[in-house]
Short mmCIF file of C-alpha atoms in Angstrom, two decimals:
data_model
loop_
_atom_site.label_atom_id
_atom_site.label_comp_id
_atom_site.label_asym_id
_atom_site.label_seq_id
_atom_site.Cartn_x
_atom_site.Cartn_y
_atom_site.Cartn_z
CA UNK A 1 0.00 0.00 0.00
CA UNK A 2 2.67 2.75 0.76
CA UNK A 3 4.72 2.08 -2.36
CA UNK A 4 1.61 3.08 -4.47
CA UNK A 5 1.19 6.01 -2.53
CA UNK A 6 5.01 7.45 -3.34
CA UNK A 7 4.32 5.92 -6.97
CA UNK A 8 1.52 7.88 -7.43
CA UNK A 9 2.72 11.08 -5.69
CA UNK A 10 6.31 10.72 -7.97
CA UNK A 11 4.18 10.60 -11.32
CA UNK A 12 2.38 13.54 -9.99
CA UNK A 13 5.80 15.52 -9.73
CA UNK A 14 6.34 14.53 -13.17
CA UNK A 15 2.91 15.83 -14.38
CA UNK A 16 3.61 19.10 -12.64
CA UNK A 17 7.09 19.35 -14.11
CA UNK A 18 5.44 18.68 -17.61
CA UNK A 19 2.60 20.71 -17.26
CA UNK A 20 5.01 23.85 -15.76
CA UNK A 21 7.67 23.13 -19.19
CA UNK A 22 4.90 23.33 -21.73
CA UNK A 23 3.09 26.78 -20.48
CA UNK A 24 7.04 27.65 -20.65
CA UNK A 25 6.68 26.93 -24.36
CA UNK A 26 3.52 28.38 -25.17
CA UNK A 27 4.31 31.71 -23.40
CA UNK A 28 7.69 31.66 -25.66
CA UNK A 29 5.73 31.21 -28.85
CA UNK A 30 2.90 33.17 -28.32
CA UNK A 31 4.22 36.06 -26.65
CA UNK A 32 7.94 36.69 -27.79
CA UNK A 33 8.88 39.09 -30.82
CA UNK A 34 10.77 36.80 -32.86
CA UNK A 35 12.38 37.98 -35.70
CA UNK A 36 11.19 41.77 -36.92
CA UNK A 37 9.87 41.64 -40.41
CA UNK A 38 11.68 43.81 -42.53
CA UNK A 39 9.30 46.80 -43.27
CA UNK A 40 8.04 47.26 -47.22
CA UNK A 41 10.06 49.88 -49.31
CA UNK A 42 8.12 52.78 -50.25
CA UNK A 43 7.11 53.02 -53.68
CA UNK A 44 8.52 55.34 -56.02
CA UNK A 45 7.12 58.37 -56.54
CA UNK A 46 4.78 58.28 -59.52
CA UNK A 47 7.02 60.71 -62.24
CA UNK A 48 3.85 62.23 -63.16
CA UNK A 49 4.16 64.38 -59.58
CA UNK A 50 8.25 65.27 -60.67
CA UNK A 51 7.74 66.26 -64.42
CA UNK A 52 6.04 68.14 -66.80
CA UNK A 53 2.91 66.51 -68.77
CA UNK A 54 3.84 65.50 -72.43
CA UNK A 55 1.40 68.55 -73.71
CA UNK A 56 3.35 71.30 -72.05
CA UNK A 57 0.60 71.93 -69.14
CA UNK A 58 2.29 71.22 -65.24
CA UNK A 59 0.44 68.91 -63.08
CA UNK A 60 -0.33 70.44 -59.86
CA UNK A 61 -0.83 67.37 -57.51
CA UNK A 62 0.81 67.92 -54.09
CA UNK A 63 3.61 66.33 -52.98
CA UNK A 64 3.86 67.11 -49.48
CA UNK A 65 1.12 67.79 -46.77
CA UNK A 66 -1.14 70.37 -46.94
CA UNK A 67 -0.36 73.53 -44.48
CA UNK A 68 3.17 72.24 -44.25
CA UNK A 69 5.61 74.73 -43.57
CA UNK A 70 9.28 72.84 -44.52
CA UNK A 71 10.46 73.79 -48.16
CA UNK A 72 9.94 71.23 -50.56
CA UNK A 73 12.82 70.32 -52.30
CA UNK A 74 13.42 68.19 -55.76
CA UNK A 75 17.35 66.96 -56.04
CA UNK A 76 18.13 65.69 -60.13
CA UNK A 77 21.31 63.82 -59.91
CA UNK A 78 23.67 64.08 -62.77
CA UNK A 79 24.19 60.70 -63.52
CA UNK A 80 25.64 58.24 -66.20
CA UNK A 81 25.43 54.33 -66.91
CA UNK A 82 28.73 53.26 -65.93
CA UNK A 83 28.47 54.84 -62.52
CA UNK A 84 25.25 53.56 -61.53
CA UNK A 85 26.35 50.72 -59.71
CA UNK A 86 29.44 52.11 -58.11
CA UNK A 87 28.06 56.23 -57.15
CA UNK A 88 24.31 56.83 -58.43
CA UNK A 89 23.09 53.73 -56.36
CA UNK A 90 24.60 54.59 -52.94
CA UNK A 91 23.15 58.24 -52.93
CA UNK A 92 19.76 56.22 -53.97
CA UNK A 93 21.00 54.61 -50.42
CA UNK A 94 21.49 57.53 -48.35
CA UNK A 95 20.76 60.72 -49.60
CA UNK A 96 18.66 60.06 -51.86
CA UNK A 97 16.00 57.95 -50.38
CA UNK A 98 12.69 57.96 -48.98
CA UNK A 99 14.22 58.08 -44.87
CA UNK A 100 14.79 60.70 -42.23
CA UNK A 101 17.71 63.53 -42.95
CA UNK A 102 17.09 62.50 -46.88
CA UNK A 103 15.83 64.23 -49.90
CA UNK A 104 12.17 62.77 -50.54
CA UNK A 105 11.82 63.59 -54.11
CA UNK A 106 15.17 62.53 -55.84
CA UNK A 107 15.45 61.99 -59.09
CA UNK A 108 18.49 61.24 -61.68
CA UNK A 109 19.18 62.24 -65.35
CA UNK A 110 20.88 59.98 -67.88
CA UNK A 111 20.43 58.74 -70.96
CA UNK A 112 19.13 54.72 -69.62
CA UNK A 113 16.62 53.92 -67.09
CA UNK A 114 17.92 51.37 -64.23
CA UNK A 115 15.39 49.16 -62.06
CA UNK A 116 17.25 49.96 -59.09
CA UNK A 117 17.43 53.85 -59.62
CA UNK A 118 13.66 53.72 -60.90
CA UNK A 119 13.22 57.83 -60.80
CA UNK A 120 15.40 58.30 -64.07
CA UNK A 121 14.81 61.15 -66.65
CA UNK A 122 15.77 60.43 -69.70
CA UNK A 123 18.02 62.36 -71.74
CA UNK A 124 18.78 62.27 -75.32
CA UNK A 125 22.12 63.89 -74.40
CA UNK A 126 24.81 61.51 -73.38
CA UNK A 127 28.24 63.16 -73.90
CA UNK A 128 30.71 64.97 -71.31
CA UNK A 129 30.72 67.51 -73.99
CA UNK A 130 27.05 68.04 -74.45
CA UNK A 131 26.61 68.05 -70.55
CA UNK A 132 24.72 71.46 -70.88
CA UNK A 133 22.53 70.43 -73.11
CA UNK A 134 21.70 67.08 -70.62
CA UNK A 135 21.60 69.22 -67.74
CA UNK A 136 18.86 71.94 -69.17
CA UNK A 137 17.35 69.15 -70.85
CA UNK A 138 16.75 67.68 -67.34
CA UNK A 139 15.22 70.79 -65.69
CA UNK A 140 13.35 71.44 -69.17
CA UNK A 141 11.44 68.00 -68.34
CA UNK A 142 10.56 69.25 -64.40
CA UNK A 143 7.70 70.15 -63.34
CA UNK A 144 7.90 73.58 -62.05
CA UNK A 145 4.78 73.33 -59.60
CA UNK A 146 6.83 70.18 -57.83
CA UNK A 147 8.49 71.75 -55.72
CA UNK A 148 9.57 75.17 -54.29
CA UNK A 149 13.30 74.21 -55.29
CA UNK A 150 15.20 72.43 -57.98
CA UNK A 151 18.62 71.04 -56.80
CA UNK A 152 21.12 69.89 -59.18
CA UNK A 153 23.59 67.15 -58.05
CA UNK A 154 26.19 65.04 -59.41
CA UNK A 155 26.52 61.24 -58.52
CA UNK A 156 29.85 61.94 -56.58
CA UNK A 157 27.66 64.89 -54.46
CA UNK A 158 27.13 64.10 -51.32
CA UNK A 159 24.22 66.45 -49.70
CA UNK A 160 23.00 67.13 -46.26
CA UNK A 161 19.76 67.88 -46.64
CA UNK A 162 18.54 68.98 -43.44
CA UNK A 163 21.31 71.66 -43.14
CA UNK A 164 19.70 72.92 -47.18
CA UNK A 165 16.32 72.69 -45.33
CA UNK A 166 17.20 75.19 -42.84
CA UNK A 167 19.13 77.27 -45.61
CA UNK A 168 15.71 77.61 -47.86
CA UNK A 169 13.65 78.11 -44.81
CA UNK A 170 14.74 82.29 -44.72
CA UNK A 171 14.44 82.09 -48.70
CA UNK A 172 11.14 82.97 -50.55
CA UNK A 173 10.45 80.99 -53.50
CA UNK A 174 8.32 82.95 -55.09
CA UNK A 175 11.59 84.89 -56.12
CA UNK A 176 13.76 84.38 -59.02
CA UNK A 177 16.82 82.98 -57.13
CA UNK A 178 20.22 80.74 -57.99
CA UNK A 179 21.84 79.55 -55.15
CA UNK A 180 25.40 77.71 -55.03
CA UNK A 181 29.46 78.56 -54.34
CA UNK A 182 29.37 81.76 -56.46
CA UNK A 183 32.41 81.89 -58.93
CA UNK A 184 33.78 84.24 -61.25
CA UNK A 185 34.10 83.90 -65.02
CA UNK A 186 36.35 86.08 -66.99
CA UNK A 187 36.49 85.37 -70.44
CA UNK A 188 38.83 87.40 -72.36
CA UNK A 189 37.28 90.70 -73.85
CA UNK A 190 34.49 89.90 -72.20
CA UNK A 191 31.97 90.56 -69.08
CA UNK A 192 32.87 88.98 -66.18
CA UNK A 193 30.01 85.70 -65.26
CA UNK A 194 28.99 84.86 -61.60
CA UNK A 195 28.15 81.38 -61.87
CA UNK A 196 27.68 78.19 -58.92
CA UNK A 197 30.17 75.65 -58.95
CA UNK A 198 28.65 72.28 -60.51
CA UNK A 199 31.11 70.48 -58.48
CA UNK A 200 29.47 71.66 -55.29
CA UNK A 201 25.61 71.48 -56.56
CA UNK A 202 23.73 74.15 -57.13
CA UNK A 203 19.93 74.92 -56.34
CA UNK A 204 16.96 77.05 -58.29
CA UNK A 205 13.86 78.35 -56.95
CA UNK A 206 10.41 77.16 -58.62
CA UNK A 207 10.42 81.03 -60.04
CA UNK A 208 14.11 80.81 -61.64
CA UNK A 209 13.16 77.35 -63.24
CA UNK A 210 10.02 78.68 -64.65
CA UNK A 211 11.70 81.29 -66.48
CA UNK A 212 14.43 78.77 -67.52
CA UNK A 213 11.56 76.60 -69.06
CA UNK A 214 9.95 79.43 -71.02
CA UNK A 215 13.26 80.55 -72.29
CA UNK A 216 13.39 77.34 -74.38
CA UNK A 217 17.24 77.26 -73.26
CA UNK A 218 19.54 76.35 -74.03
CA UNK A 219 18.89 78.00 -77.33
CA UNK A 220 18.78 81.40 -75.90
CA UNK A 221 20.92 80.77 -72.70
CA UNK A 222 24.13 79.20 -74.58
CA UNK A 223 27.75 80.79 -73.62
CA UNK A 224 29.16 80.66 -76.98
CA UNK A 225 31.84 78.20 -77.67
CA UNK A 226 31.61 76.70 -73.66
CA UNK A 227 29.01 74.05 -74.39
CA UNK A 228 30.57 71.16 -72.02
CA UNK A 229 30.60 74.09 -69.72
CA UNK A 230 27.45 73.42 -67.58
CA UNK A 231 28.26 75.15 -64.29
CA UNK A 232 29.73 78.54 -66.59
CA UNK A 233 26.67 78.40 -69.25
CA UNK A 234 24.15 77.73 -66.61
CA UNK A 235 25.51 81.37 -64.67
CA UNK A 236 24.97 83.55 -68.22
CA UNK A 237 21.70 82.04 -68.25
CA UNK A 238 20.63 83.14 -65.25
CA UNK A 239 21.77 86.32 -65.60
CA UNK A 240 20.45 86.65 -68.94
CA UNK A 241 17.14 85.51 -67.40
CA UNK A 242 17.15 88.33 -64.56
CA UNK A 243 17.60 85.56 -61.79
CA UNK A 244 19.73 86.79 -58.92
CA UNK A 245 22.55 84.78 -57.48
CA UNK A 246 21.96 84.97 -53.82
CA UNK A 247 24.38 85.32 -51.34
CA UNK A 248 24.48 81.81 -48.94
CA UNK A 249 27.37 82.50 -46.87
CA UNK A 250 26.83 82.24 -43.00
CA UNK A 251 27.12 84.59 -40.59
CA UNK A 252 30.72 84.36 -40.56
CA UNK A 253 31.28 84.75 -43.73
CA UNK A 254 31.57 80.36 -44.58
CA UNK A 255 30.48 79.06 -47.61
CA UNK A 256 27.69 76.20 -47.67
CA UNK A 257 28.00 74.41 -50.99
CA UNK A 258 31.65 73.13 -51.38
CA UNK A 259 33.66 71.38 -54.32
CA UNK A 260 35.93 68.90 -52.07
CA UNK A 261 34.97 67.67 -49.11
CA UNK A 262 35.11 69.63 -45.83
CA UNK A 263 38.31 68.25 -43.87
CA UNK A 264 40.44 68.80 -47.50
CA UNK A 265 39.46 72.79 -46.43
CA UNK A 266 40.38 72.53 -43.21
CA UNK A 267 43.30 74.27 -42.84
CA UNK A 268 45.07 77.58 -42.49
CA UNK A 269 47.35 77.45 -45.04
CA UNK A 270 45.56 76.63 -48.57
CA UNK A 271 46.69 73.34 -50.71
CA UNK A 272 48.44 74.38 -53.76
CA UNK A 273 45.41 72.61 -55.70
CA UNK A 274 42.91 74.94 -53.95
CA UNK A 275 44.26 78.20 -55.50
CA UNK A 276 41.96 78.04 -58.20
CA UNK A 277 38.99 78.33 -55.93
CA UNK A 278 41.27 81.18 -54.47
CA UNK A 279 41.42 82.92 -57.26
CA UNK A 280 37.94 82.24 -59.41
CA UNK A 281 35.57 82.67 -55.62
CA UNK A 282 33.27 85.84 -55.84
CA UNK A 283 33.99 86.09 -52.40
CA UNK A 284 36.94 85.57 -49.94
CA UNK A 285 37.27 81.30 -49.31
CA UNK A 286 37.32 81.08 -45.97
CA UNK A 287 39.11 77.74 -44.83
CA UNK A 288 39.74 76.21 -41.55
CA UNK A 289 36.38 76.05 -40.58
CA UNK A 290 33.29 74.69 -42.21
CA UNK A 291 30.45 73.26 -39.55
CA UNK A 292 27.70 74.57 -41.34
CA UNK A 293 28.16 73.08 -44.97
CA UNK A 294 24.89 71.94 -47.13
CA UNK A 295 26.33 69.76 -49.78
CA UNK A 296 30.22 69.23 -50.92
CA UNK A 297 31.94 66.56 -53.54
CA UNK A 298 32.40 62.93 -52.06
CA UNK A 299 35.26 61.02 -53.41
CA UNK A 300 34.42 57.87 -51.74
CA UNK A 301 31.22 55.78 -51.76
CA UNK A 302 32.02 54.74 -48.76
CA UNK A 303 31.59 58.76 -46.91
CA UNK A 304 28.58 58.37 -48.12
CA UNK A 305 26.93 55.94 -44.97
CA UNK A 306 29.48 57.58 -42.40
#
C-alpha cells in the first residue's frame, strides 16, 4: 500500500514538471517578438508628380502635406550608366531615399533607365561635352509646380539635406533665385560671369526654373563656344534671365556648398590645388572652418553611410 502512494505522488511531480515546461513553451511562442519583419520599401514616386505633362501643361498634384511649412525640395542627380552601380546607387541609399535627414523627391538624369534607380529622366544627351545640353534638358522635363526648389547634383555629391532645409527656410520661393558657391568667369574681352560651382551642386527656386523653361534654353541661354561648360553656361543664363545669385554664406562669412569635401578645407594654409577656388571665388574662401556646410563633392562611396 505505501509504495503506491510514493508511486503515485512521484508521477504527480512529473505531471507538474510537464505541465510547468509546456506553459514555458507556449508563453515563448505566443508572446515573444521573434524575428522583426523587414518593413516594405516605399514606392517610387509616380514621375507624373516630378515632371512636366507630355502637352506642355504642369500637373499640380501635391507632394507634401497640406499647411506644411518645410520647403519642398526636388534633387536631379547628374548621372551616367557606368556609374550607376558604383556612385548613383549609394546616394539612392542615403541621400537620396525615402528616410529621415534624406531628400524625398530625388530623381536622376541619364540617358538609360535602371530598375534599381527607378526615378530616371531620360536624356537624349549623353556626352561629357554636351553636358549642358543634358543638364537643361533635365530641368526642361521638371515640373515647375513640384516643388519650391530644384537642386542639381552630381553622382559623386554628397548632400546634407537637413542643413539645405534650414538654408531655404529664410528664402522665398516665389523669387527668381540661384543659389550655389558663387564663382567668377572672366572670359577674355568679355563681361565677367557669376556662376555656382557644378562640383558643389547648385539649387533654383520654382520662379528661376520657370523662367528657364519658357526661355526654351539652351537655345537662348548658350555661352558661346563653352558648351561642355554646364556650371559657366548655366551662370549667363541666369543672368540673362534676370535671376539673382543669392548670397548663402553664414554669418561668418563660410560658404555652404563646397567642391571637395570639408576636412580637405580645413586648414590655415591653402593646398596648392585649392588656388583656383582662391582665385575664381566671388567672395573671400574662408578655410579652416566649415560646420555649417549643405552639400560638398564625395570622393568615396564609402563617406557616403558615415
Amino acid at each position: 500500500m505505501v509504495p503506491q502512494i510514493s508511486l503515485s505522488r512521484r508521477w504527480w511531480r512529473v505531471y507538474l514538471l510537464a505541465g510547468v515546461c509546456l506553459a514555458a513553451f507556449l508563453f515563448s511562442v505566443l508572446l515573444w517578438p521573434g524575428k522583426p519583419h523587414p518593413k516594405p520599401r516605399p514606392a517610387a514616386l509616380p514621375r507624373g508628380r516630378l515632371l512636366r505633362s507630355a502637352g506642355g501643361g504642369l500637373q499640380r498634384r501635391p507632394l507634401f502635406r497640406p499647411g506644411t511649412q518645410e520647403p519642398r525640395v526636388l534633387c536631379m542627380v547628374v548621372t551616367t550608366p557606368q556609374y550607376y552601380r558604383g556612385r548613383a546607387r549609394h546616394i539612392k541609399a542615403t541621400w537620396g531615399h525615402w528616410g529621415n535627414g534624406a531628400c524625398p523627391n530625388t530623381v536622376f538624369l541619364s540617358f538609360t533607365p535602371d530598375d534599381i534607380l527607378q526615378n530616371v529622366i531620360i536624356s537624349n544627351f549623353s556626352s561629357y561635352e554636351d553636358l549642358w545640353g543634358k543638364v537643361v534638358d533635365g530641368f526642361l522635363q521638371l515640373n515647375a509646380s513640384a516643388a519650391d526648389w530644384f537642386m542639381k547634383a552630381d553622382d559623386d555629391t554628397f548632400l546634407i539635406y537637413p542643413n539645405l532645409l534650414n538654408l531655404l527656410a529664410h528664402l522665398d520661393p516665389s523669387e527668381a533665385l540661384y543659389l550655389g558657391l558663387p564663382l567668377i568667369y572672366r572670359p577674355e574681352g568679355g563681361e565677367e560671369i557669376t556662376y555656382m560651382s557644378g562640383g558643389a551642386g547648385y539649387v533654383l527656386s520654382s520662379t528661376a526654373l520657370t523662367r528657364l523653361q519658357a526661355a526654351h534654353a539652351p537655345a537662348h541661354c548658350r555661352y558661346p563656344g563653352h558648351t561642355q561648360y554646364e556650371d559657366v553656361n548655366m551662370g549667363y543664363c541666369m543672368a540673362a534671365l534676370g535671376v539673382r545669385a543669392a548670397d548663402t554664406r553664414d554669418g561668418l562669412g563660410r560658404p555652404r556648398f563646397l567642391p571637395y569635401p570639408p576636412w580637405r578645407l580645413l586648414q590655415s594654409e591653402p593646398h596648392p590645388d585649392f588656388a583656383w577656388l582662391v582665385h575664381f571665388s566671388k567672395y573671400k574662401f574662408r578655410f579652416v572652418s566649415m560646420d555649417v556646410t549643405d552639400v560638398f563633392f564625395s570622393p568615396s562611396k564609402k563617406m557616403s553611410y558615415i
